Amino acid sequence: MARNFNAAADKLGLDEGLREVLRRPDREVTVAIPVVMDNGKLEVFTGYRVQHNFSRGPCKGGIRYAPDVNLDEVRALSAWMTWKCAVVDVPFGGGKGGVICDPRKLSQGELERITRRYTSGILDILGPDRDVPAPDVNTNEQTMAWLMDTYSMHVRRTTTAVVTGKPIALGGSRGRREATGRGVMFVCREALKKLGMRPENTRVVVQGSGNVGGIGAELMHREGYKIVSISDMYGAIHNEKGLDIPAVMAHLKKNGKLAGFPGAKELTSAAALELPCEVLVPAATENQITSQNAERIQAKLIIEGANGPTTDAADKILEKKGVIVVPDILANAGGVTVSYFEWVQDRMGYFWTEEHVNTSLEQIMVKAFADVDAVANKYKCSMRIAAYILAIDRVSSVYKLRGVFA
Ligand code: GLU
């Protein structure tokens, strides 16, 4: 990310002081989370919340639960949120949170106690006008419901706008769950148009089968794309004639894994990235396309459903090969865009139809794609650097307008 930030800042001629402001997170909080486990023993977990920048509005970004969460990762992800919100031009800054834990080994009760204690640990910096969390890796609508309730009980009023990605019954937005996958589909469509390609003749490999990969694959399948491979945390399945994605998702739901899906070959998720295809959608986690495998990637177009799936070194290799990468801060911004709609609806107390949500999302994603594309043409650079230029320009101009509080 530092390479992209610097390249974009150079093109914008940004001075060193402003670069330092934008590089550095505004605030980082680490909390100890003591929890009584189901076996009666007390365990202490660690949680983080990093607020990168609030120049354009309250900090916004997900909370992830994973054994390998660390402050460096959360810090990087919080900055990505600042740039992502600026690319789609929603009035938020960036934040991110994480708790070191393995959700697969925790009961619902333990997860609830971790979530509530983590929330109360970071409560002072949360709020609809301060910092608004959302789901991320291994967190979901239920996590957000607990977070919302804990916050509300402390402030003694029901405050739905303190989180997004909540259950619809609790002030969540229609279309939020599908929003990131839907956004991936919209930007893929825009990129294909640019390349003169059509969905029917497009083979797609999707890495990940969760909220982004799974839903993205389903929506793209419906649009006529041929999804030839999809993976989960255990491995990938492949059928060169195209997979029946609704059947694949039903199989995944029933068995908890993709393996065993009839008529498909099984391979590792890393090997699947190198399969013959036109479009690759890495929608799992960071650092999947690296200097080790970038040379062997066959896709013409990469749509980054995950945050940070491509390393800097891989980026250089892909650029040389002429692969077009639609960067994460544009490609997966559908989620935070509908989070913005959710926050607006909560504050209005008036809820939109799913159709209104989806059309508004489409407008924003199409415009963001066109904005980034225009910057890429103007500066003769990759879409990734263009997205950074657009974002850094938007954030730094607001910073200059506000001036430095002293
Ligand atoms: N966790 C998602 C992301 O990385 C959504 C964040 C949000 O909606 O605030 O973009």
Coordinates of C-alpha atoms and ligand atoms in Angstrom, one line a residue:
M1 CA 0.0 0.0 0.0
A2 CA 2.9 2.4 0.8
R3 CA 4.0 2.1 -2.8
N4 CA 0.6 3.0 -4.2
F5 CA 0.2 5.8 -1.7
N6 CA 3.5 7.3 -2.6
A7 CA 3.0 6.9 -6.4
A8 CA -0.3 8.6 -6.2
A9 CA 0.9 11.4 -3.8
D10 CA 3.8 12.0 -6.2
K11 CA 1.4 12.5 -9.1
L12 CA -0.6 14.9 -7.0
G13 CA 2.5 16.7 -5.9
L14 CA 1.4 16.4 -2.3
D15 CA 3.7 18.0 0.3
E16 CA 5.5 15.9 2.9
G17 CA 3.5 17.3 5.8
L18 CA 0.2 16.3 4.3
R19 CA 1.6 12.9 3.3
E20 CA 2.5 12.3 7.0
V21 CA -1.0 13.3 8.1
L22 CA -2.6 10.9 5.7
R23 CA -0.2 8.1 6.4
R24 CA -0.7 8.1 10.1
P25 CA -3.8 6.7 11.8
D26 CA -5.5 9.3 13.9
R27 CA -6.1 6.9 16.8
E28 CA -5.3 3.3 17.7
V29 CA -7.0 1.6 20.6
T30 CA -6.0 -1.8 22.0
V31 CA -8.2 -3.5 24.6
A32 CA -8.0 -6.5 26.8
I33 CA -11.2 -8.6 26.6
P34 CA -11.6 -10.9 29.6
V35 CA -14.3 -13.5 29.0
V36 CA -15.6 -16.4 31.1
M37 CA -15.6 -19.4 28.7
D38 CA -18.2 -22.1 28.7
N39 CA -15.9 -24.3 30.7
G40 CA -15.9 -21.7 33.5
K41 CA -12.3 -20.6 32.9
L42 CA -11.3 -17.0 32.4
E43 CA -9.5 -16.1 29.2
V44 CA -8.3 -12.8 28.0
F45 CA -8.6 -11.9 24.3
T46 CA -7.1 -8.8 22.5
G47 CA -9.1 -6.4 20.4
Y48 CA -8.1 -3.4 18.3
R49 CA -9.9 -0.5 16.8
V50 CA -7.9 1.9 14.5
Q51 CA -9.4 5.2 13.3
H52 CA -7.3 6.2 10.3
N53 CA -8.9 9.5 9.2
F54 CA -12.1 11.3 9.9
S55 CA -11.7 14.4 7.6
R56 CA -14.7 13.5 5.4
G57 CA -16.9 12.2 8.2
P58 CA -17.2 9.5 10.9
C59 CA -14.8 6.6 10.7
K60 CA -16.2 3.6 8.9
G61 CA -15.1 0.1 8.6
G62 CA -15.5 -3.5 9.6
I63 CA -14.5 -5.6 12.5
R64 CA -12.8 -9.0 11.9
Y65 CA -12.4 -12.0 14.1
A66 CA -9.4 -14.2 13.3
P67 CA -6.5 -15.9 15.0
D68 CA -3.9 -14.0 13.0
V69 CA -5.4 -10.5 13.4
N70 CA -2.7 -8.0 14.4
L71 CA -2.3 -4.3 14.8
D72 CA -0.3 -3.8 11.6
E73 CA -3.0 -5.5 9.6
V74 CA -5.9 -3.5 11.2
R75 CA -3.9 -0.3 10.7
A76 CA -3.5 -1.0 7.0
L77 CA -7.1 -2.0 6.6
S78 CA -8.2 1.2 8.3
A79 CA -6.3 3.3 5.8
W80 CA -7.8 1.3 3.0
M81 CA -11.3 2.2 4.3
T82 CA -10.4 5.9 4.2
W83 CA -9.4 5.6 0.5
K84 CA -12.4 3.3 -0.3
C85 CA -15.0 5.7 1.1
A86 CA -13.4 8.5 -0.8
V87 CA -13.4 6.6 -4.1
V88 CA -17.1 6.0 -3.9
D89 CA -17.5 9.5 -2.4
V90 CA -19.5 8.5 0.7
P91 CA -19.1 11.0 3.6
F92 CA -17.0 8.8 5.9
G93 CA -13.4 8.4 7.0
G94 CA -11.7 5.1 7.5
G95 CA -11.5 2.7 10.5
K96 CA -11.1 -1.0 11.2
G97 CA -11.3 -3.3 14.1
G98 CA -10.3 -6.8 15.0
V99 CA -10.2 -9.4 17.8
I100 CA -7.7 -12.1 18.0
C101 CA -9.7 -15.3 18.3
D102 CA -10.7 -18.4 16.3
P103 CA -14.5 -18.2 15.9
R104 CA -14.6 -21.8 14.7
K105 CA -13.6 -22.9 18.2
L106 CA -16.0 -20.6 20.1
S107 CA -19.7 -21.2 21.0
Q108 CA -22.3 -18.6 20.3
G109 CA -22.3 -17.6 24.0
E110 CA -18.6 -17.1 24.0
L111 CA -18.7 -15.0 20.8
E112 CA -21.5 -12.9 22.3
R113 CA -19.5 -12.2 25.5
I114 CA -16.3 -11.4 23.5
T115 CA -18.3 -9.0 21.2
R116 CA -20.0 -7.3 24.1
R117 CA -16.8 -6.8 26.2
Y118 CA -14.9 -5.7 23.1
T119 CA -17.6 -3.1 22.4
S120 CA -17.6 -1.8 25.9
G121 CA -13.8 -1.5 25.7
I122 CA -13.9 0.7 22.6
L123 CA -17.3 2.4 23.4
D124 CA -15.9 5.9 24.0
I125 CA -14.7 6.2 20.5
L126 CA -17.8 4.8 18.8
G127 CA -21.0 6.5 17.8
P128 CA -23.0 7.4 14.7
D129 CA -21.0 10.7 14.4
R130 CA -17.7 9.2 15.5
D131 CA -17.1 5.7 14.3
V132 CA -19.5 3.2 12.8
P133 CA -18.4 -0.4 12.6
A134 CA -19.7 -3.1 10.2
P135 CA -19.1 -6.8 9.6
D136 CA -15.9 -8.1 8.1
V137 CA -14.1 -11.5 8.0
N138 CA -15.9 -13.9 10.4
T139 CA -18.4 -11.4 11.8
N140 CA -22.0 -11.0 10.7
E141 CA -25.4 -9.5 11.3
Q142 CA -25.7 -11.2 14.7
T143 CA -22.3 -9.7 15.8
M144 CA -23.6 -6.2 14.8
A145 CA -26.8 -6.8 16.7
W146 CA -24.8 -7.5 19.9
L147 CA -22.6 -4.5 19.3
M148 CA -25.6 -2.2 18.7
D149 CA -27.3 -3.5 21.8
T150 CA -24.2 -3.1 24.0
Y151 CA -23.7 0.4 22.8
S152 CA -27.4 1.3 23.2
M153 CA -27.5 -0.1 26.8
H154 CA -24.5 2.0 27.7
V155 CA -25.9 5.3 26.2
R156 CA -29.4 4.4 27.4
R157 CA -31.1 4.8 24.1
T158 CA -31.5 2.6 21.1
T159 CA -28.9 3.8 18.6
T160 CA -29.3 1.8 15.5
A161 CA -26.9 4.1 13.4
V162 CA -23.9 3.1 15.5
V163 CA -23.3 0.0 13.3
T164 CA -24.2 -1.1 9.8
G165 CA -24.7 -4.6 8.4
K166 CA -27.4 -5.2 11.1
P167 CA -30.3 -7.6 10.7
I168 CA -33.1 -5.8 8.7
A169 CA -35.5 -6.1 11.7
L170 CA -33.1 -4.0 13.8
G171 CA -32.6 -1.2 11.3
G172 CA -30.4 -2.9 8.8
S173 CA -30.7 -2.1 5.1
R174 CA -32.3 -4.2 2.5
G175 CA -29.6 -5.3 0.1
R176 CA -26.7 -4.8 2.5
R177 CA -25.8 -8.5 2.7
E178 CA -25.5 -8.8 -1.1
A179 CA -24.0 -5.3 -1.6
T180 CA -20.3 -6.2 -1.8
G181 CA -20.9 -9.0 -4.3
R182 CA -23.3 -6.9 -6.2
G183 CA -20.8 -4.1 -6.4
V184 CA -18.2 -6.6 -7.7
M185 CA -20.7 -7.6 -10.4
F186 CA -21.3 -4.0 -11.4
V187 CA -17.6 -3.1 -11.8
C188 CA -16.9 -6.3 -13.6
R189 CA -19.6 -5.4 -16.1
E190 CA -18.1 -1.9 -16.6
A191 CA -14.6 -3.4 -17.1
L192 CA -15.9 -5.9 -19.6
K193 CA -17.6 -3.2 -21.6
K194 CA -14.3 -1.4 -21.8
L195 CA -12.6 -4.5 -23.1
G196 CA -15.4 -5.3 -25.5
M197 CA -16.1 -8.6 -23.8
R198 CA -19.5 -10.2 -23.0
P199 CA -20.5 -12.2 -19.9
E200 CA -21.6 -15.2 -21.9
N201 CA -18.0 -15.7 -23.2
T202 CA -16.4 -14.9 -20.0
R203 CA -14.9 -17.6 -17.7
V204 CA -14.6 -16.6 -14.1
V205 CA -12.6 -18.0 -11.2
V206 CA -13.8 -16.9 -7.8
Q207 CA -11.6 -17.3 -4.7
G208 CA -13.8 -17.3 -1.6
S209 CA -17.4 -18.4 -1.2
G210 CA -18.6 -16.1 1.7
N211 CA -20.4 -12.8 1.7
V212 CA -18.3 -11.5 -1.2
G213 CA -17.2 -14.5 -3.3
G214 CA -20.3 -16.6 -2.8
I215 CA -22.8 -13.9 -3.4
G216 CA -20.7 -12.3 -6.2
A217 CA -20.6 -15.7 -7.9
E218 CA -24.3 -16.2 -7.6
L219 CA -25.1 -12.8 -9.0
M220 CA -22.6 -13.2 -11.9
H221 CA -23.9 -16.6 -12.7
R222 CA -27.4 -15.1 -13.0
E223 CA -26.0 -12.5 -15.4
G224 CA -24.7 -15.3 -17.7
Y225 CA -21.0 -15.5 -16.7
K226 CA -19.5 -19.0 -16.7
I227 CA -18.1 -19.5 -13.2
V228 CA -15.6 -22.3 -13.7
S229 CA -14.1 -22.4 -10.3
I230 CA -14.9 -21.3 -6.7
S231 CA -13.1 -22.0 -3.5
D232 CA -13.6 -22.1 0.3
M233 CA -11.1 -22.3 3.2
Y234 CA -10.5 -26.0 2.5
G235 CA -9.9 -25.9 -1.3
A236 CA -11.4 -25.2 -4.7
I237 CA -13.7 -27.0 -7.2
H238 CA -13.4 -26.7 -10.9
N239 CA -15.5 -27.5 -14.0
E240 CA -14.4 -26.0 -17.2
K241 CA -17.9 -26.1 -18.6
G242 CA -19.1 -23.8 -15.8
L243 CA -20.5 -24.7 -12.4
D244 CA -24.2 -24.6 -11.5
I245 CA -23.6 -21.9 -8.8
P246 CA -27.0 -22.1 -7.0
A247 CA -26.5 -25.9 -6.6
V248 CA -22.9 -25.3 -5.4
M249 CA -24.1 -22.9 -2.8
A250 CA -26.8 -25.3 -1.6
H251 CA -24.1 -28.0 -1.4
L252 CA -21.9 -25.7 0.6
K253 CA -24.7 -24.8 3.0
K254 CA -25.6 -28.4 3.5
N255 CA -22.1 -29.9 3.9
G256 CA -20.1 -26.9 5.3
K257 CA -17.6 -27.3 2.4
L258 CA -17.4 -27.3 -1.4
A259 CA -15.5 -30.6 -1.7
G260 CA -17.7 -33.4 -2.9
F261 CA -19.7 -31.3 -5.3
P262 CA -20.8 -33.7 -8.0
G263 CA -19.1 -33.3 -11.4
A264 CA -16.3 -31.0 -10.3
K265 CA -12.6 -31.6 -10.0
E266 CA -11.0 -30.6 -6.7
L267 CA -7.8 -28.6 -6.4
T268 CA -6.1 -26.3 -3.9
S269 CA -7.4 -22.7 -3.7
A270 CA -3.9 -21.5 -4.7
A271 CA -3.9 -23.7 -7.8
A272 CA -7.3 -22.4 -8.8
L273 CA -5.9 -18.9 -9.2
E274 CA -3.8 -20.1 -12.1
L275 CA -6.7 -21.8 -14.0
P276 CA -7.5 -20.6 -17.6
C277 CA -10.1 -17.9 -17.3
E278 CA -10.8 -14.3 -18.4
V279 CA -11.8 -12.9 -15.0
L280 CA -10.3 -13.7 -11.6
V281 CA -12.1 -12.5 -8.5
P282 CA -10.0 -13.0 -5.4
A283 CA -12.6 -12.6 -2.7
A284 CA -11.1 -14.2 0.3
T285 CA -8.2 -12.6 2.1
E286 CA -5.0 -10.6 1.7
N287 CA -1.8 -11.5 -0.1
Q288 CA -3.1 -14.3 -2.4
I289 CA -1.5 -13.1 -5.7
T290 CA 2.2 -12.7 -5.0
S291 CA 5.5 -12.6 -6.8
Q292 CA 5.4 -16.4 -6.6
N293 CA 2.3 -17.0 -8.7
A294 CA 1.6 -13.7 -10.5
E295 CA 3.5 -14.8 -13.6
R296 CA 1.2 -17.8 -14.0
I297 CA -2.1 -16.0 -13.6
Q298 CA -4.0 -16.4 -16.9
A299 CA -6.9 -14.0 -16.3
K300 CA -7.1 -10.8 -18.4
L301 CA -9.0 -9.0 -15.7
I302 CA -8.8 -9.2 -11.9
I303 CA -11.6 -7.8 -9.8
E304 CA -10.4 -7.5 -6.2
G305 CA -13.4 -8.6 -4.0
A306 CA -11.1 -9.0 -1.0
N307 CA -9.1 -6.2 0.6
G308 CA -5.4 -6.4 -0.4
P309 CA -5.4 -9.7 -2.3
T310 CA -2.5 -8.6 -4.5
T311 CA 1.0 -7.8 -3.2
D312 CA 2.9 -4.8 -4.5
A313 CA 5.5 -7.1 -6.2
A314 CA 2.7 -9.1 -7.9
D315 CA 1.1 -5.8 -9.1
K316 CA 4.2 -4.9 -11.0
I317 CA 4.3 -8.3 -12.7
L318 CA 0.6 -8.1 -13.6
E319 CA 1.0 -4.7 -15.0
K320 CA 3.9 -5.9 -17.2
K321 CA 1.7 -8.7 -18.5
G322 CA -1.1 -6.3 -19.3
V323 CA -3.5 -7.7 -16.8
I324 CA -6.1 -5.1 -15.8
V325 CA -6.7 -5.0 -12.0
V326 CA -9.8 -3.3 -10.7
P327 CA -8.4 -2.5 -7.2
D328 CA -10.1 -3.4 -3.9
I329 CA -10.8 0.1 -2.9
L330 CA -13.1 0.4 -5.9
A331 CA -14.1 -3.2 -6.6
N332 CA -15.4 -4.1 -3.1
A333 CA -16.7 -0.7 -2.2
G334 CA -20.3 -1.8 -2.7
G335 CA -20.4 -3.0 0.9
V336 CA -19.5 0.3 2.5
T337 CA -21.7 2.1 0.0
V338 CA -24.8 0.3 1.2
S339 CA -23.5 0.7 4.7
Y340 CA -23.8 4.4 4.0
F341 CA -27.4 3.9 2.8
E342 CA -28.1 2.0 6.0
W343 CA -26.7 4.8 8.2
V344 CA -28.8 7.3 6.3
Q345 CA -31.9 5.3 6.7
D346 CA -31.3 4.8 10.4
R347 CA -30.9 8.5 10.9
M348 CA -34.0 9.3 8.8
G349 CA -36.0 6.5 10.4
Y350 CA -37.3 5.8 6.9
F351 CA -36.4 2.6 5.1
W352 CA -35.9 2.1 1.4
T353 CA -37.1 -0.6 -0.9
E354 CA -34.5 -3.1 -2.1
E355 CA -34.9 -1.8 -5.6
H356 CA -34.1 1.7 -4.5
V357 CA -31.0 0.4 -2.6
N358 CA -29.8 -1.6 -5.6
T359 CA -30.3 1.2 -8.2
S360 CA -28.6 3.7 -5.9
L361 CA -25.7 1.3 -5.5
E362 CA -25.5 0.8 -9.2
Q363 CA -25.3 4.5 -9.8
I364 CA -22.5 5.0 -7.3
M365 CA -20.4 2.0 -8.5
V366 CA -20.8 3.0 -12.2
K367 CA -19.8 6.6 -11.4
A368 CA -16.8 5.5 -9.3
F369 CA -15.6 3.2 -12.0
A370 CA -15.9 6.0 -14.6
D371 CA -14.1 8.4 -12.2
V372 CA -11.2 6.1 -11.7
D373 CA -11.0 5.2 -15.3
A374 CA -10.9 8.9 -16.2
V375 CA -8.1 9.5 -13.7
A376 CA -6.2 6.5 -15.1
N377 CA -6.4 8.0 -18.6
K378 CA -5.4 11.4 -17.5
Y379 CA -2.4 10.3 -15.6
K380 CA -1.6 7.2 -17.8
C381 CA -1.5 4.9 -14.8
S382 CA -3.0 1.7 -13.6
M383 CA -6.6 1.7 -12.1
R384 CA -5.0 1.1 -8.7
I385 CA -2.9 4.2 -8.8
A386 CA -5.8 6.1 -10.3
A387 CA -8.1 5.1 -7.4
Y388 CA -5.5 6.2 -4.9
I389 CA -5.0 9.5 -6.8
L390 CA -8.8 10.1 -6.7
A391 CA -9.1 9.2 -3.1
I392 CA -6.0 11.1 -1.8
D393 CA -7.1 14.1 -3.7
R394 CA -10.6 14.0 -2.2
V395 CA -9.3 13.5 1.4
S396 CA -6.5 16.0 1.2
S397 CA -8.6 18.8 -0.3
V398 CA -11.1 18.4 2.6
Y399 CA -8.2 18.4 5.0
K400 CA -6.9 21.6 3.6
L401 CA -10.4 23.2 3.6
R402 CA -10.9 22.3 7.3
G403 CA -7.3 23.4 8.2
V404 CA -5.3 22.2 11.2
F405 CA -7.0 22.5 14.5
A406 CA -4.6 24.0 17.1
Ligands
GLU1 N1 -15.9 -4.7 6.0 C1 -16.3 -4.1 4.7 C2 -15.1 -3.5 3.9 O1 -14.0 -3.9 4.1 C3 -17.5 -3.1 4.9 C4 -17.2 -2.0 5.8 C5 -18.4 -1.1 6.1 O2 -19.5 -1.4 5.5 O3 -18.3 -0.2 6.9 O4 -15.4 -2.7 3.1

